[in-house]
Structure formats: C-alpha cells, structure tokens
Short mmCIF file of N, CA, C and O in Angstrom, two decimals:
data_model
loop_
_atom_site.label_atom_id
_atom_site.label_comp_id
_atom_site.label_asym_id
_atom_site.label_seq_id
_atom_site.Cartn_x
_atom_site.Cartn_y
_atom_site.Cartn_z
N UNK A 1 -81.31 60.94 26.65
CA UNK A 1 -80.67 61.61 27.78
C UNK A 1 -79.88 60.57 28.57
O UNK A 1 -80.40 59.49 28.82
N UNK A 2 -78.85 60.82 28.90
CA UNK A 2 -77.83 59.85 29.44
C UNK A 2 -77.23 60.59 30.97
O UNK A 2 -76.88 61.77 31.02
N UNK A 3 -77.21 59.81 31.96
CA UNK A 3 -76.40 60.61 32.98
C UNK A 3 -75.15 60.09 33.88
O UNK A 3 -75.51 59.36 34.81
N UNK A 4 -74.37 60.22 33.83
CA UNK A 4 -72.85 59.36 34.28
C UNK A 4 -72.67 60.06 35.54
O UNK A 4 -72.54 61.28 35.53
N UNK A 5 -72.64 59.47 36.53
CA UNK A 5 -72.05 59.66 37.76
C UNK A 5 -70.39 58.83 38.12
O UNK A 5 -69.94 57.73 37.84
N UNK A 6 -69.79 60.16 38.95
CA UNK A 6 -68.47 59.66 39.03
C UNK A 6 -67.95 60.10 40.34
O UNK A 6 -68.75 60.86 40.89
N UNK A 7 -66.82 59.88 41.07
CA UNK A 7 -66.46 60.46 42.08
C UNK A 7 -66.60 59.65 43.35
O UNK A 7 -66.03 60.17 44.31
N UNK A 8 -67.38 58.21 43.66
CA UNK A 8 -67.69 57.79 44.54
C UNK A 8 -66.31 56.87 45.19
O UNK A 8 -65.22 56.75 44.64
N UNK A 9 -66.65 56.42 46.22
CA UNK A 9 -65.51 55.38 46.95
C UNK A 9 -65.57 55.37 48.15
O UNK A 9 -66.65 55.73 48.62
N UNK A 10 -64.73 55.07 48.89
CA UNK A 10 -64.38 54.81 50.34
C UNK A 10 -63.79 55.71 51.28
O UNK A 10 -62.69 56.17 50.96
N UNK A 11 -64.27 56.06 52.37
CA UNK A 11 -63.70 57.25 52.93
C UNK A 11 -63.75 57.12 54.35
O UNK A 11 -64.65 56.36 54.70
N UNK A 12 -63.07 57.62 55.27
CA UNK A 12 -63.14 57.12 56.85
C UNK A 12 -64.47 58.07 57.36
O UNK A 12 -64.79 58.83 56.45
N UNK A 13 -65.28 58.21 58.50
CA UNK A 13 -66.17 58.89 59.23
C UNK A 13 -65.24 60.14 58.97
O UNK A 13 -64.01 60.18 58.94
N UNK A 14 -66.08 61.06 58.83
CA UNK A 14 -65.86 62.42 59.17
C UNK A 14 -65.23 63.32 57.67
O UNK A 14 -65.19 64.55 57.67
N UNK A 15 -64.88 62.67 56.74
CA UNK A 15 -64.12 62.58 55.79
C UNK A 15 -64.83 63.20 54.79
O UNK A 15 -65.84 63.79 55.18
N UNK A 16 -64.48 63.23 53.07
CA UNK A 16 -65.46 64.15 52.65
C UNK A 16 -65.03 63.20 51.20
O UNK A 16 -64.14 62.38 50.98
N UNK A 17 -66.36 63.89 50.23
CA UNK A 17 -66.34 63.40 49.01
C UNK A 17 -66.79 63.88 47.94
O UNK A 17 -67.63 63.06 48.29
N UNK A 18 -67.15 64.41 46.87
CA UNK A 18 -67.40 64.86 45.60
C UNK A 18 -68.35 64.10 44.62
O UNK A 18 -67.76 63.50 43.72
N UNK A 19 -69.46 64.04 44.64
CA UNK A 19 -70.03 63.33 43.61
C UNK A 19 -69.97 64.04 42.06
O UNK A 19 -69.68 65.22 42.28
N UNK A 20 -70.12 63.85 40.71
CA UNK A 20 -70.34 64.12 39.92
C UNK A 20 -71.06 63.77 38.89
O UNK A 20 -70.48 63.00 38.13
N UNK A 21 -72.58 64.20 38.46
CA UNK A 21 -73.26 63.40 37.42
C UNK A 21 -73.10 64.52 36.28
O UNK A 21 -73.45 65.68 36.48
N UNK A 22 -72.42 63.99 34.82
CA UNK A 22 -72.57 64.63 33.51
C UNK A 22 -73.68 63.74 33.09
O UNK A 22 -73.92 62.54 33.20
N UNK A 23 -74.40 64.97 32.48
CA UNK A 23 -75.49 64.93 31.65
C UNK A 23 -75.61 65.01 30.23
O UNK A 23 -75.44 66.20 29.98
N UNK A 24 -75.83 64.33 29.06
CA UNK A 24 -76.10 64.49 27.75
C UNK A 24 -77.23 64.65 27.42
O UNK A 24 -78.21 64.45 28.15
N UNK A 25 -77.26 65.11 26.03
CA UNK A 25 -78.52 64.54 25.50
C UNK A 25 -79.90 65.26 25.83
O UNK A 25 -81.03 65.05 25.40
N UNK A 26 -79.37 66.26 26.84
CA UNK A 26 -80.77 66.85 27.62
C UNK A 26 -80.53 68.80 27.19
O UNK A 26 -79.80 69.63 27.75
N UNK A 27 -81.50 68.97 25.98
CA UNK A 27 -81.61 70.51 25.88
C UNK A 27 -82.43 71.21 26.09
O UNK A 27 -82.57 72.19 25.36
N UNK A 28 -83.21 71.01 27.09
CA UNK A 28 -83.97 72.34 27.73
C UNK A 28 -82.94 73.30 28.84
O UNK A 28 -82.06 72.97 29.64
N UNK A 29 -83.45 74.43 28.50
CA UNK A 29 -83.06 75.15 29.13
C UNK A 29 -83.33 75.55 30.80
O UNK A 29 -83.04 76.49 31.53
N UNK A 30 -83.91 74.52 30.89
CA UNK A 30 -84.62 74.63 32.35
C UNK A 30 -84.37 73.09 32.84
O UNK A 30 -84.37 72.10 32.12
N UNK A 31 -84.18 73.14 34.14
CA UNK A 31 -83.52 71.71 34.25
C UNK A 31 -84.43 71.79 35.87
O UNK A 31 -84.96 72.76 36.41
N UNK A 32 -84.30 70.14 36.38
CA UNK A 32 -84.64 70.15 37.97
C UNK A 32 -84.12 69.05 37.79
O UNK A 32 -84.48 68.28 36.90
N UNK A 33 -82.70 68.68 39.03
CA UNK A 33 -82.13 67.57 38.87
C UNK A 33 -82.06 67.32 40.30
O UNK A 33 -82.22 68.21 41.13
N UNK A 34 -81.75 65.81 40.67
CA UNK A 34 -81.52 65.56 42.20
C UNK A 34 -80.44 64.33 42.40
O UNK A 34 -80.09 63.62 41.45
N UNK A 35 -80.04 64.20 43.53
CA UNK A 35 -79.32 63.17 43.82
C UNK A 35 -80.22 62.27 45.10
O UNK A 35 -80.79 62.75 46.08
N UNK A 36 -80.12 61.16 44.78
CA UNK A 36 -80.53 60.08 45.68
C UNK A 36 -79.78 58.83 46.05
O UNK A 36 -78.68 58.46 45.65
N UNK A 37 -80.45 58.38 46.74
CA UNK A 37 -79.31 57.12 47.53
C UNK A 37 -80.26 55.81 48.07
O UNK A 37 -81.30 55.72 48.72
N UNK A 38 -79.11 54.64 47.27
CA UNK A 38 -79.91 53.16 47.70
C UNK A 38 -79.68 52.62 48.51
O UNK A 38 -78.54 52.16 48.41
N UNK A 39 -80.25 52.32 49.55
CA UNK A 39 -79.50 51.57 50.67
C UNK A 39 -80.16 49.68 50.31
O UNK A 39 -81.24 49.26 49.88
N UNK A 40 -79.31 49.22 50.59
CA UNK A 40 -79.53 47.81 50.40
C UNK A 40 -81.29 47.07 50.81
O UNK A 40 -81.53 46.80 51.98
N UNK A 41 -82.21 46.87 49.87
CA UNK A 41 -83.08 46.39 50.66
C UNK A 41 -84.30 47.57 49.86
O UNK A 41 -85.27 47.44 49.11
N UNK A 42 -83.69 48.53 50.43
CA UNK A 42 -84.88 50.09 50.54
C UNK A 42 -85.02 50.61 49.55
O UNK A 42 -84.13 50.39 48.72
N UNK A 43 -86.15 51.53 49.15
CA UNK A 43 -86.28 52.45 48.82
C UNK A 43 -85.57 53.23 48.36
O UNK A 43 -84.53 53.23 49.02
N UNK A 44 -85.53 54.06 47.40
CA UNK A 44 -84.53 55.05 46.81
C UNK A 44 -85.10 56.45 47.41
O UNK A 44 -86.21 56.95 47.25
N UNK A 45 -83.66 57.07 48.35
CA UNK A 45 -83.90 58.18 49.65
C UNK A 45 -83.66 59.50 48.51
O UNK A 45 -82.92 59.34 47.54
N UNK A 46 -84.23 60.53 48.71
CA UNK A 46 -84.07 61.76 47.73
C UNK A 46 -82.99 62.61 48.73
O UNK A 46 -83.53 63.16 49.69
N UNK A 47 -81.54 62.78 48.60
CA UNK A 47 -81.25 63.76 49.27
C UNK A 47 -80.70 64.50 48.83
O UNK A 47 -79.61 64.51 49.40
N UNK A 48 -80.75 65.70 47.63
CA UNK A 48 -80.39 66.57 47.21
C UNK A 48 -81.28 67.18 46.02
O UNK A 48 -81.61 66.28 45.25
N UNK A 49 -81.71 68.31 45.69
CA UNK A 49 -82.02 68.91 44.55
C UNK A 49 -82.08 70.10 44.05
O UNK A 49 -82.74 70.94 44.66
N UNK A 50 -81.70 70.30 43.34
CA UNK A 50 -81.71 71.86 42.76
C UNK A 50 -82.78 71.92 41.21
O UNK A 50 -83.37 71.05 40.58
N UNK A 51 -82.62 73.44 41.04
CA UNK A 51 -83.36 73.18 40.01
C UNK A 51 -82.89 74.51 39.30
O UNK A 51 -81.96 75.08 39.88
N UNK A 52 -83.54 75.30 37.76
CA UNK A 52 -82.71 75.91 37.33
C UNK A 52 -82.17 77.58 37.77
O UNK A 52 -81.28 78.15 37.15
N UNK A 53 -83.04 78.32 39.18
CA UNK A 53 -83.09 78.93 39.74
C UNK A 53 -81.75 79.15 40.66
O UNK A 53 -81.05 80.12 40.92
N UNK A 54 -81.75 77.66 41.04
CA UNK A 54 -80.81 76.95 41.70
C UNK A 54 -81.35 77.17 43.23
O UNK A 54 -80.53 77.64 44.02
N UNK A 55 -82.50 76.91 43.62
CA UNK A 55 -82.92 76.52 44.44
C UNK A 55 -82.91 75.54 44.98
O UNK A 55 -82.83 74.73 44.06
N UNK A 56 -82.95 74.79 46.23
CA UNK A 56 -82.28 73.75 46.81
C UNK A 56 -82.85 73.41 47.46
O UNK A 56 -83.67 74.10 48.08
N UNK A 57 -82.65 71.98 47.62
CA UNK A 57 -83.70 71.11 48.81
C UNK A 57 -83.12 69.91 49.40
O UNK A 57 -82.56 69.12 48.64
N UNK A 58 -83.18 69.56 51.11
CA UNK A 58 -82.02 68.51 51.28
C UNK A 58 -83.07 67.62 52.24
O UNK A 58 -84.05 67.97 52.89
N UNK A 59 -82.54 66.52 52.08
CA UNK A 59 -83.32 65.62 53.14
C UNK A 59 -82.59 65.84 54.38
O UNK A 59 -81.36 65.75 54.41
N UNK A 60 -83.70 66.28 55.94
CA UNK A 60 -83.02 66.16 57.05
C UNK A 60 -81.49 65.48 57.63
O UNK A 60 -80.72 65.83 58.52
N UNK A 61 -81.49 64.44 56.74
CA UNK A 61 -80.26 63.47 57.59
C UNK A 61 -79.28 63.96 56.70
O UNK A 61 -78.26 63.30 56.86
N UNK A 62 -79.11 65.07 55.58
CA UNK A 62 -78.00 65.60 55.04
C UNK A 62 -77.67 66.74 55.36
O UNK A 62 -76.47 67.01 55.45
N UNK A 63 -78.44 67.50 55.55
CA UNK A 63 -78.66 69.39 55.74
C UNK A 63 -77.71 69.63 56.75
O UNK A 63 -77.59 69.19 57.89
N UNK A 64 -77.00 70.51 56.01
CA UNK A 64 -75.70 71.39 56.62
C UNK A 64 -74.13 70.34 56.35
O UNK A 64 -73.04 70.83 56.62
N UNK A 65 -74.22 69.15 55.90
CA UNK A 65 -73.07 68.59 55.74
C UNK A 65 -72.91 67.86 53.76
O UNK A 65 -71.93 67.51 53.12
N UNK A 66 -74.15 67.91 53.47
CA UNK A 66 -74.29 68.17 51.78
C UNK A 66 -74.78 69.31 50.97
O UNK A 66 -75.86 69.88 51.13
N UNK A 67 -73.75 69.60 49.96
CA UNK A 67 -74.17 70.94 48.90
C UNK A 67 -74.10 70.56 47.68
O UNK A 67 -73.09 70.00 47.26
N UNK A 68 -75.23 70.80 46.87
CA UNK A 68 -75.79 70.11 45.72
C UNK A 68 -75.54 72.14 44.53
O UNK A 68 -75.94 73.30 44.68
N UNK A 69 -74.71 71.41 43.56
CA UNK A 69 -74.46 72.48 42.71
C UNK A 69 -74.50 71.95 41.24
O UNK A 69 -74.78 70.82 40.86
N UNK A 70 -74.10 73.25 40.39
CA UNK A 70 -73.99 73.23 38.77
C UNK A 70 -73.09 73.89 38.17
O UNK A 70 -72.83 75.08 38.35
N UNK A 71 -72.45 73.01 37.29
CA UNK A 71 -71.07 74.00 36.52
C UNK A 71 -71.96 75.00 36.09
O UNK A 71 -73.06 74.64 35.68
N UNK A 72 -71.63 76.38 36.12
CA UNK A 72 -72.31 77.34 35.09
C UNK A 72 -72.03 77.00 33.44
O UNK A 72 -72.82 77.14 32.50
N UNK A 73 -70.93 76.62 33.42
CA UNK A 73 -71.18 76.17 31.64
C UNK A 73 -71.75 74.72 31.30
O UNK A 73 -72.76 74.53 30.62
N UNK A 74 -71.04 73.83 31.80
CA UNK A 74 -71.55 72.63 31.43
C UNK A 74 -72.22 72.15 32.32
O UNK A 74 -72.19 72.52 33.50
N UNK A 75 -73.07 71.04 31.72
CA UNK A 75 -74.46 70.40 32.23
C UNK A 75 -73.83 69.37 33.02
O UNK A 75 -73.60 68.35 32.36
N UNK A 76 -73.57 69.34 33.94
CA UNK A 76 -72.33 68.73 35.55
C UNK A 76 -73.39 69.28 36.65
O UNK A 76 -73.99 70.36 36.73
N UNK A 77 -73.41 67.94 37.60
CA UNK A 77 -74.11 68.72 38.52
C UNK A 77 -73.02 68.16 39.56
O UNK A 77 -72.31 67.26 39.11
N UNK A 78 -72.79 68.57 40.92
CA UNK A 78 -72.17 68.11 41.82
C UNK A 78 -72.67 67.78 43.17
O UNK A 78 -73.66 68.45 43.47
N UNK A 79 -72.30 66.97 44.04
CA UNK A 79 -72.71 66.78 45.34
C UNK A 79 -71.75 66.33 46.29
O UNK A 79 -71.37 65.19 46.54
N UNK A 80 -71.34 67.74 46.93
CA UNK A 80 -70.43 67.87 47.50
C UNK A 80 -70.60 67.46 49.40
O UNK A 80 -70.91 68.36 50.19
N UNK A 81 -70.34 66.06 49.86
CA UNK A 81 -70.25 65.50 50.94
C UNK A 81 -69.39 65.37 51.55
O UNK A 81 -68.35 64.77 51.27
N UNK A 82 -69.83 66.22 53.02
CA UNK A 82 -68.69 66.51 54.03
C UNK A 82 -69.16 65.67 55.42
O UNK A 82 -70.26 65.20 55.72
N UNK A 83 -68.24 65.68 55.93
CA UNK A 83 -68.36 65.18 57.35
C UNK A 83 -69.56 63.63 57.27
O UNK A 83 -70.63 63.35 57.81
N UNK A 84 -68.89 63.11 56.55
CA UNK A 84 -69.81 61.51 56.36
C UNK A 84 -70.03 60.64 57.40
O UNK A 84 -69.17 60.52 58.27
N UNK A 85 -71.21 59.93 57.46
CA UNK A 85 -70.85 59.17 58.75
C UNK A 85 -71.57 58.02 57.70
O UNK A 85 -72.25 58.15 56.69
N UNK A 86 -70.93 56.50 58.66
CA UNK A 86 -71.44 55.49 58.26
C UNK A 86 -72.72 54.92 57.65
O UNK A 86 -72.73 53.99 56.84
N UNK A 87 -73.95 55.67 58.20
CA UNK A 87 -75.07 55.35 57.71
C UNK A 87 -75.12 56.22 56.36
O UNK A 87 -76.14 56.11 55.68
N UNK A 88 -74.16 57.03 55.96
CA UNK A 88 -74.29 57.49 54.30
C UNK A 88 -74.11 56.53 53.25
O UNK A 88 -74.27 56.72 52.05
N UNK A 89 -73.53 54.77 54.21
CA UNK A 89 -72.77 54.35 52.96
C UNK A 89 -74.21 54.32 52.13
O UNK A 89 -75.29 54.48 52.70
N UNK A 90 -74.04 54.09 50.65
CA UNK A 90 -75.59 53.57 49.79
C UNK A 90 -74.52 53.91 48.44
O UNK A 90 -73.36 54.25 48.23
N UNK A 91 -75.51 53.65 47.87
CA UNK A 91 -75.49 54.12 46.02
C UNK A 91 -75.73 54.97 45.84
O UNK A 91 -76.77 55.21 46.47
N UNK A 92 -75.34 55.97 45.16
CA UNK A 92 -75.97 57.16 45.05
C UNK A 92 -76.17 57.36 43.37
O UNK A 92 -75.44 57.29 42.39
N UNK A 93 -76.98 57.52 43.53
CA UNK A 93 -77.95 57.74 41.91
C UNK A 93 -78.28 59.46 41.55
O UNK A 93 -79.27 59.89 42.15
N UNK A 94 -77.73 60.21 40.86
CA UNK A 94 -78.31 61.33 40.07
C UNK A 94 -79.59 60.91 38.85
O UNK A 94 -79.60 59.89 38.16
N UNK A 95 -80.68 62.09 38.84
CA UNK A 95 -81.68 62.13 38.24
C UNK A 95 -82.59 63.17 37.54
O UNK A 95 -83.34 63.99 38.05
N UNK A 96 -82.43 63.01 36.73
CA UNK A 96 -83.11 64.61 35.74
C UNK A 96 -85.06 64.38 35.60
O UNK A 96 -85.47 63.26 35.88
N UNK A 97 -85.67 65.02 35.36
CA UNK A 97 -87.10 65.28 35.89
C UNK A 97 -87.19 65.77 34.08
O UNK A 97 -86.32 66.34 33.42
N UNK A 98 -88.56 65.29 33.63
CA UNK A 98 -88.88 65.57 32.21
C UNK A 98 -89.94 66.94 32.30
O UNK A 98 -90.62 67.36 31.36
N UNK A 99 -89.87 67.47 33.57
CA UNK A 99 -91.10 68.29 34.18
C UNK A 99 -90.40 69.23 34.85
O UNK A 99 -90.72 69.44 36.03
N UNK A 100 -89.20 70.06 34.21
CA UNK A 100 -87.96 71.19 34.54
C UNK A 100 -88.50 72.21 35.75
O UNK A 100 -87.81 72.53 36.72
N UNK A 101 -89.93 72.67 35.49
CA UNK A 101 -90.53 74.03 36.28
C UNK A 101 -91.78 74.42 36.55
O UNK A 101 -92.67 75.24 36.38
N UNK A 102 -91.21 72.90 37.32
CA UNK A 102 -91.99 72.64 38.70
C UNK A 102 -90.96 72.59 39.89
O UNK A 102 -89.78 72.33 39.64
N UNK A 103 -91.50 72.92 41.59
CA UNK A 103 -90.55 72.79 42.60
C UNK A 103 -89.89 72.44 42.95
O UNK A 103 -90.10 71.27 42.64
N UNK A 104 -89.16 72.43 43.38
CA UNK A 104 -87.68 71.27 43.61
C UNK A 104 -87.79 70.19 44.50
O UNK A 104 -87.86 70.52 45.68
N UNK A 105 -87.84 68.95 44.25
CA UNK A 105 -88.88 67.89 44.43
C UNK A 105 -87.34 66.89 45.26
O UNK A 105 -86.14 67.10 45.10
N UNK A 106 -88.12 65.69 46.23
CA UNK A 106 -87.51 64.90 46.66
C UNK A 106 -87.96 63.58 46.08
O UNK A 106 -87.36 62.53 46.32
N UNK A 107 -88.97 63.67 45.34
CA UNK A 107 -90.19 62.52 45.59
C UNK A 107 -89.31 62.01 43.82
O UNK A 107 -88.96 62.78 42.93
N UNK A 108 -89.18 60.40 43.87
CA UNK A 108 -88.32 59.62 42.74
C UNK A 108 -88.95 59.76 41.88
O UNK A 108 -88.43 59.93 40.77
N UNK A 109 -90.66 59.74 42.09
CA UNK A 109 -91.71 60.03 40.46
C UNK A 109 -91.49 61.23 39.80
O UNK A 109 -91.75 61.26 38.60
N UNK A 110 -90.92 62.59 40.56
CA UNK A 110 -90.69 63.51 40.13
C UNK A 110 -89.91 63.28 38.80
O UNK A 110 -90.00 64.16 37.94
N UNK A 111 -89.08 62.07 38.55
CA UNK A 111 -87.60 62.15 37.88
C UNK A 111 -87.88 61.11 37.06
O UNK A 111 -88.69 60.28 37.47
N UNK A 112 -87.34 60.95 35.89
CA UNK A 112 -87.70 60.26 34.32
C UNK A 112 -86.25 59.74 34.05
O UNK A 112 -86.15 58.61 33.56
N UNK A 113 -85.12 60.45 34.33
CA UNK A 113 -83.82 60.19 33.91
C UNK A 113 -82.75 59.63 35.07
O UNK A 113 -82.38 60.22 36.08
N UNK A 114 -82.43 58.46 34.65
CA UNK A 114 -81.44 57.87 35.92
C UNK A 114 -80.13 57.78 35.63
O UNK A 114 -79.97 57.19 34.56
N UNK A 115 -79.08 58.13 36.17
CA UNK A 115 -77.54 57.34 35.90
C UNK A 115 -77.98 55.88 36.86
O UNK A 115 -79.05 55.64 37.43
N UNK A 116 -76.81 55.10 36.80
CA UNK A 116 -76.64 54.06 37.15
C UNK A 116 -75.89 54.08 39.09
O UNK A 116 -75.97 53.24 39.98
N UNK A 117 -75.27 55.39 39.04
CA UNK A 117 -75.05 55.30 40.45
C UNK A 117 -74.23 55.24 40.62
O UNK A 117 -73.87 54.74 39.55
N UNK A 118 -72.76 55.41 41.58
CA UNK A 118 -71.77 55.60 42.44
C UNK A 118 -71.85 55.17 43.87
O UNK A 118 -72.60 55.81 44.60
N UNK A 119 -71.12 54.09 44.39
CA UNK A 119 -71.21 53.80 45.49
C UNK A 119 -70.21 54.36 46.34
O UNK A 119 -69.04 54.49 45.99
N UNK A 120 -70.76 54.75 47.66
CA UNK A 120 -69.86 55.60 48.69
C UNK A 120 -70.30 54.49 49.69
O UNK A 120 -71.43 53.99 49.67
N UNK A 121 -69.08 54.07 50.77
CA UNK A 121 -68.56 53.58 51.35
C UNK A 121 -68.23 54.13 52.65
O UNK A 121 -67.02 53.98 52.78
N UNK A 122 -68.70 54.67 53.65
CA UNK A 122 -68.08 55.74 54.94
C UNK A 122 -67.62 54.29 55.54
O UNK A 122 -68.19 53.26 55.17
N UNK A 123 -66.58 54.26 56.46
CA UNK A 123 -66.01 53.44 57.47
C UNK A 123 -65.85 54.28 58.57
O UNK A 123 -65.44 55.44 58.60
N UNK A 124 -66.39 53.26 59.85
CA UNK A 124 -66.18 53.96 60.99
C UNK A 124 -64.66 53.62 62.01
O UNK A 124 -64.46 54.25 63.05
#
C-alpha cells in the first residue's frame, strides 16, 4: 500500500489550500483514512478523518475551516483548507488504518499506512 500526498505550499493567513493523498495498492472495500500534521519537535496531531460511511471527525483547532473528502471513483482522498492561520504551518501526513470498520479515529496507532507528507506554510 503506497500513499502520495500532493497539493501543499505557501499561502498568506486567511488563504486556502487543497491537500491530496492517492492511494495504491489498498483493496478493501472499506477504508478509514485520516490526515495529520507534524509540527517541528511534536507529536503527530490527527486532524481529519473519514471513513467508508464517510463519517467525519476533526480536531478542535480545525472544525469549521477543514473538510476531509473522497473521489467517489478513485481511491483520492482530499483535505480541503480554508481560512489558514499561521499555527497550521506543519507537515501534513495522510494515513490508511489496516482496521477499515472500526470508528473514525484521531489516535496515529489507529493507522498502519503513511505517505511521506506535504508541507504547508501559512504566512502572517
């Protein structure tokens, strides 16, 4: 299973951005995927997840300005970031879960499959 994230860069406060992780390699029909973010130093933050219901789950410091989606045909997930502010800059890492259906999880043990990450950049 392979996962490529794309879409990241530099953007002023308030500004908006598009993440994109394609997925290979992964054929179950049931999926629970998330997006997370590295901040220098820390911990890897869970702030997005869906799962194959397409149920959704956001960490407080995103809710109402990130929307976490899925191409209906292809295995693309998106994370669509609006109104950014500086403390978003990090890495942002997409992640697939070997454990499809179970809840839609924030927690990093939940997840088996990593891309390498996209860095976003907010400037104030």
């Amino acid at each position: 299973v392979q996962l490529v994230e794309s879409g990241g860069g530099s953007v002023q406060a308030g500004g908006s951005l598009e993440l994109s992780c394609s997925v290979s390699g992964y054929t179950d029909n049931y999926y629970r995927m998330a997006w997370f973010r590295q901040f220098p130093g820390k911990e890897r933050e869970g702030v997005a997840t869906i799962d194959t219901n397409r149920a959704t789950r956001y960490a407080d410091s995103v809710l109402g300005r990130f929307t976490i989606s899925k191409d209906n045909e292809k295995t693309i997930f998106h994370l669509q970031m609006n109104s950014l502010k500086p403390e978003d800059t990090a890495m942002y890492i997409c992640a697939l879960s070997n454990w499809p259906r179970y809840a839609p999880s924030l927690d990093s043990e939940d997840f088996h499959y990593w891309g390498r990450g996209t860095q976003v950049t907010v400037s104030s």
